[in-house]
Amino acid sequence: MKLAVLGAGAVGRSVVELAGQYGHDVIALADSSSGAVDEDGIDTESVLERKDQEGTVGDGTPEDVLAADYDVLVEATPTTLGDAQPGFGHVETALSRDRHVVLANKGPVAERYGELMALAEDSAGEVLFEATVGGAIPILSTIDDFGPDQITAARGVLNGTANFILSRMAADGLDYEHVLAEAQDLGVAEADPTFDVDGTDAALKFVIISNVLSQGEREYTLSDATVEGIQNIPGNALDLAAEDNRTIRLIGEATPEGVQVAPKLVPQNGVLAVTGTRNIIQFETENAGELNVSGRGAGGPETATAVLADVGRLPPL
Amino acid sequence: MKLAVLGAGAVGRSVVELAGQYGHDVIALADSSSGAVDEDGIDTESVLERKDQEGTVGDGTPEDVLAADYDVLVEATPTTLGDAQPGFGHVETALSRDRHVVLANKGPVAERYGELMALAEDSAGEVLFEATVGGAIPILSTIDDFGPDQITAARGVLNGTANFILSRMAADGLDYEHVLAEAQDLGVAEADPTFDVDGTDAALKFVIISNVLSQGEREYTLSDATVEGIQNIPGNALDLAAEDNRTIRLIGEATPEGVQVAPKLVPQNGVLAVTGTRNIIQFETENAGELNVSGRGAGGPETATAVLADVGRLPPL
C-alpha cells in the first residue's frame, strides 16, 4: 500500500520508519506546517533528519500531502476534543476521495463516531483505528474476532502515565506531586499531563471501545462518560490499600450502563494491577469467562505496530 | 453458514448449543458411531437429549454427516497422534468437496500441517483452527492480526490441568498424587490425564503455534518438540520456590530454535504464574515488547466460542 502520514510526532515518525518492514511505501509525510511528497516513496531517513534539524519535513505543505496519490491516509495528528478538528477534516477529505483511513488520533472516533461511520459508508475506502486504544495491544481486533455480541463489558487500565504514577506512589510511598515530576523528567509524562491524570485520555479510549461494542446501536462521546482522575489521591491511600493487599488503579469501564473512569481498589496481585506503563484490557464474555490482554499501551513504535496492522487488514482499492 | 459437527464431546455439544447465537445452523451432528442429518437444521435439544439417554445422536451414521450438504465441517473428534486419523480423513473429505473446515482436533494441525495446507490450497474451502490452542483465548487470530513476521517468540501456559495441579500443590503444600486425584474428582483432570501431565498436550499446542509463526518455512510435528512433564515434581520443590518468591509452571515455548515444554521457575506474581485452570500466552514482538493474552484455555463453551469465531471469519462459498 502507498501511505500518506499526517503528523510527525512519535507515532507518525515510527510509522514512517517501520512501514517498509510491513511491505508498504510512505509516499508523503506532513507535520503541522510542512509536507514532503514523492510518488516513488519519500527518502524517510533524510525527511526525518530534516525534521530534527530544521523543524520541517519538506518544502511542500500539509495540503500537498492530503492531495497526494496515496491508498491509505494515516491520521496521526494530536487528538482534539469537541469537533475533533483538523483531524476530522483530514479523514473527510480522504474518504471523499475513496481512500482508506487509519487513525491514531482519537478525536474523530471518540467525538464524532456516527459521522465517521456515515462517511465510511459512502466511501470506497474503509476506516480503521486500532491505534487509538491501547497502543500495541490488539483491543479492537480482538473485539472484532471474538464478536462484539459475545462481549458483555470491558474494563481495564488504558493510560500508562497514570499507571506509572500510581505504581511508583505505591512502591515507594511517595506523594502524587513528587512522582508526577519524576515521570515528567523520565519522559513518561508529558509537559502538560492534564488529560492523562484527569482521566480524559482513558475515557476517550473507553468511549471508542463502547462505540465499537455497541455496533451503531448507540453513539458515545466524551460527554457521556463519568470521569474522575488521580490528582487528589493522597499517598497514604495507597499505604492503606496495601495493608489490605490491595492497590489503586485508574480503571476504565465500558458497560451497557455507559463509560466510567475512576481510581478503584484492585487486588495487589490481581490481573488489573499492571505496573509501570503497562496497560491491560479485560473483556467479560457471554460464554467464555474473562479474557485479558496486556502489553505496551503507548509509545511511538508500539502504536505504529497497531497502525500498520490496520493497514494490513485493508482490502486493495 | 450451515455446519456439520463431527464429535459429540464437550466441544462438539457446545458448538451445537451455541451456533444459533452466532447466526449459524447445525444441519448435522455425529458421534463416533451414529449421525443425525436434517438439511433444515437438526433439532439440537432432542438430538443432545438422545445422546445423553441412548448414547447415539440419531439413526444415521457418521458417514451420512460427512456427506451432508454443509458449508463448514467442524472437526471436534478426539486428538490422535501420528497419522492423526480419523480426523485427517474427515478434513480431506470436506476439502475435496470444496467445503470449509474448522478444527478443534489438534492432530491434523500438529502432526500433518504441510499436507493440511496443501489440501486447503487445492480446495475452494479454507481451514481454520483457533480452537486447537488455548480454548477461548484468541491466539492464532492475534498472530494473524499482529503479523507473524512481527512475533519473534511465544511462550506460556497452555494446559489447564497441569496448571491446576501445580497451583494447588503450591497453595496447600500437597503432593502431586494427592492433587491429581482431587483434580480427577473435580472433573478438571480426565480419567487418563497422561497427555496433560506429561506435557504432550501443551507441546501439540506449541507445535501448532510454531507452524503458524513459521508460515510454511519449516514444518513442525510433535517429534520436533522437547517435552518434560510435571509428574516428577516433588511437593517440596514448590515450597523451595516459594521461599524465593517464585513458583513452578509448565511452560511451553515456540522460538526459532524449536518447541520446548518443561516445568520452569517463574516469579510468583509474574504474568506467567496464572492460577488454576487459567491459560496465558506471551508473545515477544519485534517492535512492541511483550504482549500477553490470558483467559480460559479449555472447556466446552469456551472452546466452542473459538470454533464459532473461526466460522465467522470464513468467506461465503
CSV table of N, CA and C in Angstrom, one decimal, chain B residues 59-202:
chain,number,residue,atom,x,y,z
B,59,ASP,N,-30.3,-41.9,13.9
B,59,ASP,CA,-30.4,-43.2,13.3
B,59,ASP,C,-29.4,-43.3,12.2
B,60,GLY,N,-28.8,-42.2,11.8
B,60,GLY,CA,-27.8,-42.3,10.7
B,60,GLY,C,-26.4,-42.7,11.1
B,61,THR,N,-25.5,-42.6,10.2
B,61,THR,CA,-24.1,-42.9,10.5
B,61,THR,C,-23.2,-41.6,10.4
B,62,PRO,N,-22.0,-41.7,11.0
B,62,PRO,CA,-21.1,-40.6,10.8
B,62,PRO,C,-20.8,-40.3,9.4
B,63,GLU,N,-20.8,-41.3,8.5
B,63,GLU,CA,-20.6,-41.1,7.1
B,63,GLU,C,-21.7,-40.3,6.5
B,64,ASP,N,-22.9,-40.4,6.9
B,64,ASP,CA,-24.0,-39.6,6.4
B,64,ASP,C,-23.7,-38.1,6.7
B,65,VAL,N,-23.2,-37.8,7.9
B,65,VAL,CA,-22.9,-36.5,8.3
B,65,VAL,C,-21.8,-35.9,7.4
B,66,LEU,N,-20.8,-36.7,7.2
B,66,LEU,CA,-19.6,-36.3,6.3
B,66,LEU,C,-20.1,-36.0,4.9
B,67,ALA,N,-21.2,-36.6,4.5
B,67,ALA,CA,-21.7,-36.5,3.1
B,67,ALA,C,-22.8,-35.4,3.0
B,68,ALA,N,-23.2,-34.8,4.2
B,68,ALA,CA,-24.3,-33.8,4.2
B,68,ALA,C,-23.9,-32.6,3.4
B,69,ASP,N,-24.9,-31.7,3.2
B,69,ASP,CA,-24.7,-30.5,2.4
B,69,ASP,C,-24.3,-29.3,3.3
B,70,TYR,N,-23.2,-29.4,4.0
B,70,TYR,CA,-22.8,-28.3,4.9
B,70,TYR,C,-21.9,-27.3,4.1
B,71,ASP,N,-21.8,-26.1,4.7
B,71,ASP,CA,-20.8,-25.1,4.3
B,71,ASP,C,-19.4,-25.4,5.0
B,72,VAL,N,-19.6,-25.7,6.3
B,72,VAL,CA,-18.4,-25.8,7.2
B,72,VAL,C,-18.5,-27.2,7.9
B,73,LEU,N,-17.4,-27.9,7.8
B,73,LEU,CA,-17.3,-29.1,8.7
B,73,LEU,C,-16.5,-28.7,9.9
B,74,VAL,N,-17.1,-28.9,11.1
B,74,VAL,CA,-16.5,-28.7,12.4
B,74,VAL,C,-15.9,-30.0,12.9
B,75,GLU,N,-14.6,-30.1,12.9
B,75,GLU,CA,-13.9,-31.4,13.3
B,75,GLU,C,-13.6,-31.3,14.7
B,76,ALA,N,-14.4,-32.0,15.6
B,76,ALA,CA,-14.2,-31.9,17.0
B,76,ALA,C,-14.1,-33.3,17.6
B,77,THR,N,-13.5,-34.2,16.8
B,77,THR,CA,-13.3,-35.6,17.4
B,77,THR,C,-12.0,-35.6,18.2
B,78,PRO,N,-11.8,-36.6,19.0
B,78,PRO,CA,-10.6,-36.6,19.9
B,78,PRO,C,-9.3,-36.5,19.1
B,79,THR,N,-8.3,-35.8,19.6
B,79,THR,CA,-7.0,-35.6,19.1
B,79,THR,C,-6.3,-37.0,19.1
B,80,THR,N,-5.7,-37.3,17.9
B,80,THR,CA,-4.9,-38.5,17.8
B,80,THR,C,-3.6,-38.2,17.2
B,81,LEU,N,-2.5,-38.9,17.6
B,81,LEU,CA,-1.2,-38.6,17.2
B,81,LEU,C,-0.8,-39.4,15.9
B,82,GLY,N,0.4,-39.1,15.4
B,82,GLY,CA,0.9,-39.9,14.3
B,82,GLY,C,0.2,-39.5,13.0
B,83,ASP,N,-0.6,-40.4,12.5
B,83,ASP,CA,-1.3,-40.1,11.2
B,83,ASP,C,-2.6,-39.3,11.4
B,84,ALA,N,-2.9,-39.0,12.7
B,84,ALA,CA,-4.0,-38.1,13.1
B,84,ALA,C,-5.3,-38.5,12.5
B,85,GLN,N,-5.4,-39.8,12.4
B,85,GLN,CA,-6.7,-40.4,11.9
B,85,GLN,C,-7.7,-40.7,13.0
B,86,PRO,N,-9.0,-40.7,12.8
B,86,PRO,CA,-9.7,-40.5,11.5
B,86,PRO,C,-9.9,-39.0,11.2
B,87,GLY,N,-9.4,-38.1,12.1
B,87,GLY,CA,-9.7,-36.7,11.9
B,87,GLY,C,-9.1,-36.2,10.5
B,88,PHE,N,-7.9,-36.6,10.2
B,88,PHE,CA,-7.3,-36.1,9.0
B,88,PHE,C,-8.2,-36.5,7.7
B,89,GLY,N,-8.7,-37.7,7.7
B,89,GLY,CA,-9.5,-38.2,6.6
B,89,GLY,C,-10.8,-37.3,6.5
B,90,HIS,N,-11.4,-37.0,7.7
B,90,HIS,CA,-12.6,-36.1,7.6
B,90,HIS,C,-12.3,-34.8,6.9
B,91,VAL,N,-11.2,-34.2,7.3
B,91,VAL,CA,-10.8,-32.9,6.8
B,91,VAL,C,-10.6,-33.0,5.3
B,92,GLU,N,-9.9,-34.1,4.9
B,92,GLU,CA,-9.6,-34.4,3.5
B,92,GLU,C,-10.9,-34.5,2.7
B,93,THR,N,-11.9,-35.2,3.2
B,93,THR,CA,-13.1,-35.4,2.5
B,93,THR,C,-13.8,-34.0,2.3
B,94,ALA,N,-13.9,-33.2,3.4
B,94,ALA,CA,-14.6,-31.9,3.3
B,94,ALA,C,-13.9,-31.0,2.3
B,95,LEU,N,-12.6,-30.9,2.4
B,95,LEU,CA,-11.8,-30.0,1.5
B,95,LEU,C,-11.9,-30.5,0.0
B,96,SER,N,-11.9,-31.8,-0.2
B,96,SER,CA,-12.0,-32.3,-1.6
B,96,SER,C,-13.4,-32.0,-2.1
B,97,ARG,N,-14.4,-31.8,-1.3
B,97,ARG,CA,-15.7,-31.3,-1.7
B,97,ARG,C,-15.8,-29.8,-1.7
B,98,ASP,N,-14.7,-29.1,-1.6
B,98,ASP,CA,-14.7,-27.6,-1.6
B,98,ASP,C,-15.5,-27.0,-0.5
B,99,ARG,N,-15.5,-27.6,0.7
B,99,ARG,CA,-16.2,-27.1,1.8
B,99,ARG,C,-15.1,-26.5,2.8
B,100,HIS,N,-15.5,-25.6,3.7
B,100,HIS,CA,-14.6,-25.1,4.7
B,100,HIS,C,-14.5,-26.1,5.9
B,101,VAL,N,-13.4,-26.0,6.6
B,101,VAL,CA,-13.2,-26.9,7.8
B,101,VAL,C,-12.7,-26.0,8.9
B,102,VAL,N,-13.3,-26.2,10.1
B,102,VAL,CA,-12.8,-25.6,11.3
B,102,VAL,C,-12.5,-26.8,12.3
B,103,LEU,N,-11.3,-26.8,12.8
B,103,LEU,CA,-10.8,-27.8,13.6
B,103,LEU,C,-10.7,-27.5,15.1
B,104,ALA,N,-11.2,-28.4,15.9
B,104,ALA,CA,-10.9,-28.3,17.4
B,104,ALA,C,-9.9,-29.4,17.7
B,105,ASN,N,-9.8,-30.4,16.8
B,105,ASN,CA,-9.0,-31.6,16.9
B,105,ASN,C,-7.5,-31.1,16.5
B,106,LYS,N,-6.6,-31.3,17.5
B,106,LYS,CA,-5.2,-30.8,17.3
B,106,LYS,C,-4.4,-31.7,16.3
B,107,GLY,N,-4.8,-33.0,16.2
B,107,GLY,CA,-4.0,-33.9,15.5
B,107,GLY,C,-3.5,-33.5,14.1
B,108,PRO,N,-4.5,-33.2,13.2
B,108,PRO,CA,-4.1,-32.9,11.8
B,108,PRO,C,-3.2,-31.6,11.7
B,109,VAL,N,-3.4,-30.7,12.7
B,109,VAL,CA,-2.6,-29.4,12.6
B,109,VAL,C,-1.2,-29.6,13.2
B,110,ALA,N,-1.1,-30.4,14.2
B,110,ALA,CA,0.2,-30.6,14.8
B,110,ALA,C,1.0,-31.7,14.2
B,111,GLU,N,0.3,-32.7,13.6
B,111,GLU,CA,1.1,-33.8,13.0
B,111,GLU,C,1.2,-33.8,11.5
B,112,ARG,N,0.3,-33.2,10.8
B,112,ARG,CA,0.4,-33.2,9.3
B,112,ARG,C,0.1,-31.8,8.7
B,113,TYR,N,0.8,-30.8,9.3
B,113,TYR,CA,0.5,-29.4,8.9
B,113,TYR,C,0.7,-29.2,7.4
B,114,GLY,N,1.8,-29.7,6.9
B,114,GLY,CA,2.1,-29.4,5.5
B,114,GLY,C,1.1,-30.0,4.5
B,115,GLU,N,0.7,-31.2,4.8
B,115,GLU,CA,-0.4,-31.9,4.0
B,115,GLU,C,-1.7,-31.1,4.1
B,116,LEU,N,-2.0,-30.7,5.3
B,116,LEU,CA,-3.2,-30.0,5.6
B,116,LEU,C,-3.3,-28.7,4.7
B,117,MET,N,-2.2,-27.9,4.7
B,117,MET,CA,-2.1,-26.7,4.0
B,117,MET,C,-2.2,-27.0,2.5
B,118,ALA,N,-1.6,-28.1,2.0
B,118,ALA,CA,-1.6,-28.4,0.6
B,118,ALA,C,-3.1,-28.7,0.2
B,119,LEU,N,-3.8,-29.5,1.0
B,119,LEU,CA,-5.2,-29.8,0.7
B,119,LEU,C,-6.0,-28.5,0.6
B,120,ALA,N,-5.8,-27.6,1.6
B,120,ALA,CA,-6.5,-26.3,1.6
B,120,ALA,C,-6.2,-25.5,0.3
B,121,GLU,N,-5.0,-25.5,-0.1
B,121,GLU,CA,-4.5,-24.8,-1.3
B,121,GLU,C,-5.3,-25.3,-2.5
B,122,ASP,N,-5.6,-26.6,-2.6
B,122,ASP,CA,-6.2,-27.1,-3.7
B,122,ASP,C,-7.8,-27.1,-3.6
B,123,SER,N,-8.3,-26.5,-2.5
B,123,SER,CA,-9.7,-26.5,-2.3
B,123,SER,C,-10.3,-25.1,-2.4
B,124,ALA,N,-11.6,-25.0,-2.7
B,124,ALA,CA,-12.2,-23.7,-2.6
B,124,ALA,C,-12.5,-23.4,-1.1
B,125,GLY,N,-12.4,-24.4,-0.3
B,125,GLY,CA,-12.7,-24.3,1.1
B,125,GLY,C,-11.4,-23.8,1.9
B,126,GLU,N,-11.6,-23.3,3.0
B,126,GLU,CA,-10.5,-22.8,3.9
B,126,GLU,C,-10.4,-23.7,5.1
B,127,VAL,N,-9.2,-23.7,5.8
B,127,VAL,CA,-9.1,-24.4,7.0
B,127,VAL,C,-8.7,-23.4,8.1
B,128,LEU,N,-9.5,-23.4,9.2
B,128,LEU,CA,-9.1,-22.6,10.4
B,128,LEU,C,-9.1,-23.5,11.6
B,129,PHE,N,-8.3,-23.1,12.7
B,129,PHE,CA,-8.1,-24.0,13.8
B,129,PHE,C,-7.8,-23.2,15.1
B,130,GLU,N,-8.4,-22.1,15.3
B,130,GLU,CA,-8.2,-21.3,16.6
B,130,GLU,C,-8.4,-22.2,17.8
B,131,ALA,N,-9.4,-23.0,17.7
B,131,ALA,CA,-9.9,-23.8,18.9
B,131,ALA,C,-8.8,-24.9,19.3
B,132,THR,N,-7.8,-25.1,18.5
B,132,THR,CA,-6.9,-26.2,18.8
B,132,THR,C,-5.9,-25.7,19.8
B,133,VAL,N,-5.8,-24.4,20.0
B,133,VAL,CA,-4.8,-23.8,21.0
B,133,VAL,C,-5.5,-22.8,22.0
B,134,GLY,N,-5.5,-23.2,23.3
B,134,GLY,CA,-5.9,-22.2,24.3
B,134,GLY,C,-7.3,-21.9,24.3
B,135,GLY,N,-8.2,-22.8,24.0
B,135,GLY,CA,-9.6,-22.7,24.3
B,135,GLY,C,-10.2,-21.3,23.7
B,136,ALA,N,-10.7,-20.5,24.7
B,136,ALA,CA,-11.3,-19.2,24.3
B,136,ALA,C,-10.3,-18.2,23.9
B,137,ILE,N,-9.0,-18.4,24.3
B,137,ILE,CA,-8.0,-17.3,24.1
B,137,ILE,C,-7.7,-17.2,22.6
B,138,PRO,N,-7.8,-15.9,22.1
B,138,PRO,CA,-7.6,-15.8,20.7
B,138,PRO,C,-6.1,-15.7,20.4
B,139,ILE,N,-5.5,-16.8,20.2
B,139,ILE,CA,-4.0,-16.9,20.0
B,139,ILE,C,-3.6,-16.8,18.5
B,140,LEU,N,-4.2,-17.6,17.7
B,140,LEU,CA,-3.9,-17.7,16.2
B,140,LEU,C,-4.4,-16.4,15.5
B,141,SER,N,-5.6,-15.9,15.9
B,141,SER,CA,-6.1,-14.7,15.3
B,141,SER,C,-5.2,-13.5,15.7
B,142,THR,N,-4.7,-13.5,17.0
B,142,THR,CA,-3.8,-12.4,17.4
B,142,THR,C,-2.5,-12.5,16.6
B,143,ILE,N,-1.9,-13.7,16.3
B,143,ILE,CA,-0.7,-13.8,15.5
B,143,ILE,C,-1.0,-13.2,14.1
B,144,ASP,N,-2.2,-13.6,13.6
B,144,ASP,CA,-2.6,-13.2,12.3
B,144,ASP,C,-2.8,-11.7,12.2
B,145,ASP,N,-3.4,-11.1,13.2
B,145,ASP,CA,-3.7,-9.7,13.2
B,145,ASP,C,-2.4,-8.9,13.4
B,146,PHE,N,-1.6,-9.4,14.3
B,146,PHE,CA,-0.4,-8.6,14.7
B,146,PHE,C,0.7,-8.8,13.6
B,147,GLY,N,0.6,-9.9,12.9
B,147,GLY,CA,1.6,-10.2,11.8
B,147,GLY,C,2.6,-11.2,12.3
B,148,PRO,N,2.6,-12.4,11.8
B,148,PRO,CA,3.6,-13.4,12.2
B,148,PRO,C,5.0,-13.0,12.1
B,149,ASP,N,5.3,-12.1,11.1
B,149,ASP,CA,6.7,-11.6,10.9
B,149,ASP,C,7.1,-10.8,12.1
B,150,GLN,N,6.1,-10.2,12.8
B,150,GLN,CA,6.5,-9.2,13.9
B,150,GLN,C,6.6,-9.9,15.2
B,151,ILE,N,6.4,-11.3,15.3
B,151,ILE,CA,6.5,-12.0,16.5
B,151,ILE,C,7.7,-12.9,16.5
B,152,THR,N,8.6,-12.7,17.5
B,152,THR,CA,9.8,-13.4,17.5
B,152,THR,C,9.8,-14.7,18.3
B,153,ALA,N,8.9,-14.8,19.3
B,153,ALA,CA,8.8,-16.0,20.1
B,153,ALA,C,7.4,-16.0,20.8
B,154,ALA,N,7.0,-17.2,21.2
B,154,ALA,CA,5.8,-17.3,22.0
B,154,ALA,C,6.1,-18.2,23.2
B,155,ARG,N,5.6,-17.9,24.3
B,155,ARG,CA,5.7,-18.8,25.5
B,155,ARG,C,4.5,-18.7,26.4
B,156,GLY,N,4.3,-19.7,27.2
B,156,GLY,CA,3.2,-19.6,28.1
B,156,GLY,C,2.7,-20.9,28.7
B,157,VAL,N,1.5,-20.8,29.3
B,157,VAL,CA,0.9,-21.9,30.0
B,157,VAL,C,-0.3,-22.3,29.2
B,158,LEU,N,-0.3,-23.4,28.5
B,158,LEU,CA,-1.5,-23.8,27.7
B,158,LEU,C,-2.1,-25.1,28.1
B,159,ASN,N,-1.8,-25.6,29.3
B,159,ASN,CA,-2.6,-26.8,29.8
B,159,ASN,C,-3.2,-26.5,31.2
B,160,GLY,N,-4.5,-26.5,31.2
B,160,GLY,CA,-5.2,-26.1,32.5
B,160,GLY,C,-5.0,-27.2,33.5
B,161,THR,N,-5.0,-28.4,33.1
B,161,THR,CA,-4.9,-29.5,34.1
B,161,THR,C,-3.6,-29.4,34.9
B,162,ALA,N,-2.5,-29.3,34.1
B,162,ALA,CA,-1.2,-29.3,34.8
B,162,ALA,C,-1.1,-28.0,35.6
B,163,ASN,N,-1.7,-26.9,35.1
B,163,ASN,CA,-1.6,-25.6,35.9
B,163,ASN,C,-2.4,-25.7,37.2
B,164,PHE,N,-3.6,-26.3,37.1
B,164,PHE,CA,-4.4,-26.5,38.3
B,164,PHE,C,-3.6,-27.3,39.3
B,165,ILE,N,-3.0,-28.4,38.9
B,165,ILE,CA,-2.2,-29.3,39.8
B,165,ILE,C,-1.1,-28.5,40.5
B,166,LEU,N,-0.3,-27.8,39.7
B,166,LEU,CA,0.8,-27.0,40.2
B,166,LEU,C,0.3,-25.9,41.2
B,167,SER,N,-0.8,-25.2,40.8
B,167,SER,CA,-1.3,-24.2,41.6
B,167,SER,C,-1.7,-24.7,43.0
B,168,ARG,N,-2.4,-25.9,43.0
B,168,ARG,CA,-2.9,-26.5,44.2
B,168,ARG,C,-1.7,-27.0,45.1
B,169,MET,N,-0.7,-27.6,44.4
B,169,MET,CA,0.5,-28.1,45.1
B,169,MET,C,1.1,-26.9,45.9
B,170,ALA,N,1.2,-25.8,45.2
B,170,ALA,CA,1.9,-24.6,45.8
B,170,ALA,C,1.1,-24.0,46.9
B,171,ALA,N,-0.2,-23.9,46.6
B,171,ALA,CA,-1.1,-23.2,47.6
B,171,ALA,C,-1.2,-24.0,48.9
B,172,ASP,N,-1.3,-25.3,48.8
B,172,ASP,CA,-1.6,-26.0,50.0
B,172,ASP,C,-0.5,-27.0,50.4
B,173,GLY,N,0.6,-27.0,49.8
B,173,GLY,CA,1.7,-27.9,50.1
B,173,GLY,C,1.4,-29.3,50.0
B,174,LEU,N,0.5,-29.7,49.0
B,174,LEU,CA,0.1,-31.1,48.8
B,174,LEU,C,1.0,-31.7,47.8
B,175,ASP,N,1.1,-33.0,47.8
B,175,ASP,CA,2.0,-33.7,46.7
B,175,ASP,C,1.2,-34.0,45.5
B,176,TYR,N,1.9,-34.3,44.4
B,176,TYR,CA,1.4,-34.5,43.1
B,176,TYR,C,0.2,-35.5,43.0
B,177,GLU,N,0.4,-36.7,43.6
B,177,GLU,CA,-0.6,-37.7,43.5
B,177,GLU,C,-1.9,-37.3,44.2
B,178,HIS,N,-1.8,-36.7,45.3
B,178,HIS,CA,-3.0,-36.2,46.0
B,178,HIS,C,-3.8,-35.2,45.2
B,179,VAL,N,-3.1,-34.2,44.7
B,179,VAL,CA,-3.8,-33.2,43.9
B,179,VAL,C,-4.3,-33.7,42.6
B,180,LEU,N,-3.6,-34.6,42.0
B,180,LEU,CA,-4.1,-35.2,40.8
B,180,LEU,C,-5.5,-35.9,41.0
B,181,ALA,N,-5.5,-36.7,42.1
B,181,ALA,CA,-6.7,-37.4,42.5
B,181,ALA,C,-7.9,-36.4,42.7
B,182,GLU,N,-7.6,-35.3,43.4
B,182,GLU,CA,-8.6,-34.3,43.6
B,182,GLU,C,-9.1,-33.7,42.3
B,183,ALA,N,-8.1,-33.4,41.4
B,183,ALA,CA,-8.5,-32.8,40.1
B,183,ALA,C,-9.4,-33.7,39.3
B,184,GLN,N,-9.1,-35.0,39.4
B,184,GLN,CA,-10.0,-36.0,38.7
B,184,GLN,C,-11.4,-36.0,39.3
B,185,ASP,N,-11.4,-35.9,40.7
B,185,ASP,CA,-12.7,-35.9,41.3
B,185,ASP,C,-13.5,-34.6,40.9
B,186,LEU,N,-12.8,-33.5,40.7
B,186,LEU,CA,-13.5,-32.2,40.3
B,186,LEU,C,-13.8,-32.2,38.8
B,187,GLY,N,-13.3,-33.2,38.1
B,187,GLY,CA,-13.5,-33.2,36.6
B,187,GLY,C,-12.6,-32.2,35.9
B,188,VAL,N,-11.6,-31.7,36.6
B,188,VAL,CA,-10.6,-30.8,36.0
B,188,VAL,C,-9.6,-31.7,35.2
B,189,ALA,N,-9.3,-32.8,35.8
B,189,ALA,CA,-8.4,-33.8,35.1
B,189,ALA,C,-9.2,-34.9,34.6
B,190,GLU,N,-8.9,-35.4,33.4
B,190,GLU,CA,-9.6,-36.6,32.8
B,190,GLU,C,-9.2,-37.9,33.5
B,191,ALA,N,-9.9,-38.9,33.3
B,191,ALA,CA,-9.6,-40.2,33.9
B,191,ALA,C,-8.2,-40.6,33.5
B,192,ASP,N,-7.9,-40.4,32.2
B,192,ASP,CA,-6.5,-40.7,31.8
B,192,ASP,C,-5.8,-39.3,31.5
B,193,PRO,N,-5.1,-38.8,32.5
B,193,PRO,CA,-4.6,-37.4,32.3
B,193,PRO,C,-3.2,-37.4,31.7
B,194,THR,N,-2.8,-38.6,31.1
B,194,THR,CA,-1.4,-38.7,30.7
B,194,THR,C,-0.9,-37.5,29.9
B,195,PHE,N,-1.6,-37.2,28.8
B,195,PHE,CA,-1.2,-36.1,27.9
B,195,PHE,C,-1.1,-34.8,28.5
B,196,ASP,N,-1.9,-34.6,29.5
B,196,ASP,CA,-1.9,-33.3,30.2
B,196,ASP,C,-0.7,-33.1,31.1
B,197,VAL,N,-0.4,-34.2,31.9
B,197,VAL,CA,0.6,-34.1,32.9
B,197,VAL,C,2.0,-34.4,32.3
B,198,ASP,N,2.1,-35.1,31.2
B,198,ASP,CA,3.4,-35.4,30.6
B,198,ASP,C,3.9,-34.3,29.6
B,199,GLY,N,3.0,-33.3,29.4
B,199,GLY,CA,3.4,-32.2,28.6
B,199,GLY,C,3.0,-32.4,27.1
B,200,THR,N,2.5,-33.5,26.7
B,200,THR,CA,2.2,-33.8,25.3
B,200,THR,C,1.1,-32.8,24.8
B,201,ASP,N,0.1,-32.5,25.6
B,201,ASP,CA,-1.0,-31.6,25.1
B,201,ASP,C,-0.4,-30.2,24.9
B,202,ALA,N,0.3,-29.7,25.8
B,202,ALA,CA,0.9,-28.4,25.7
B,202,ALA,C,1.9,-28.3,24.5
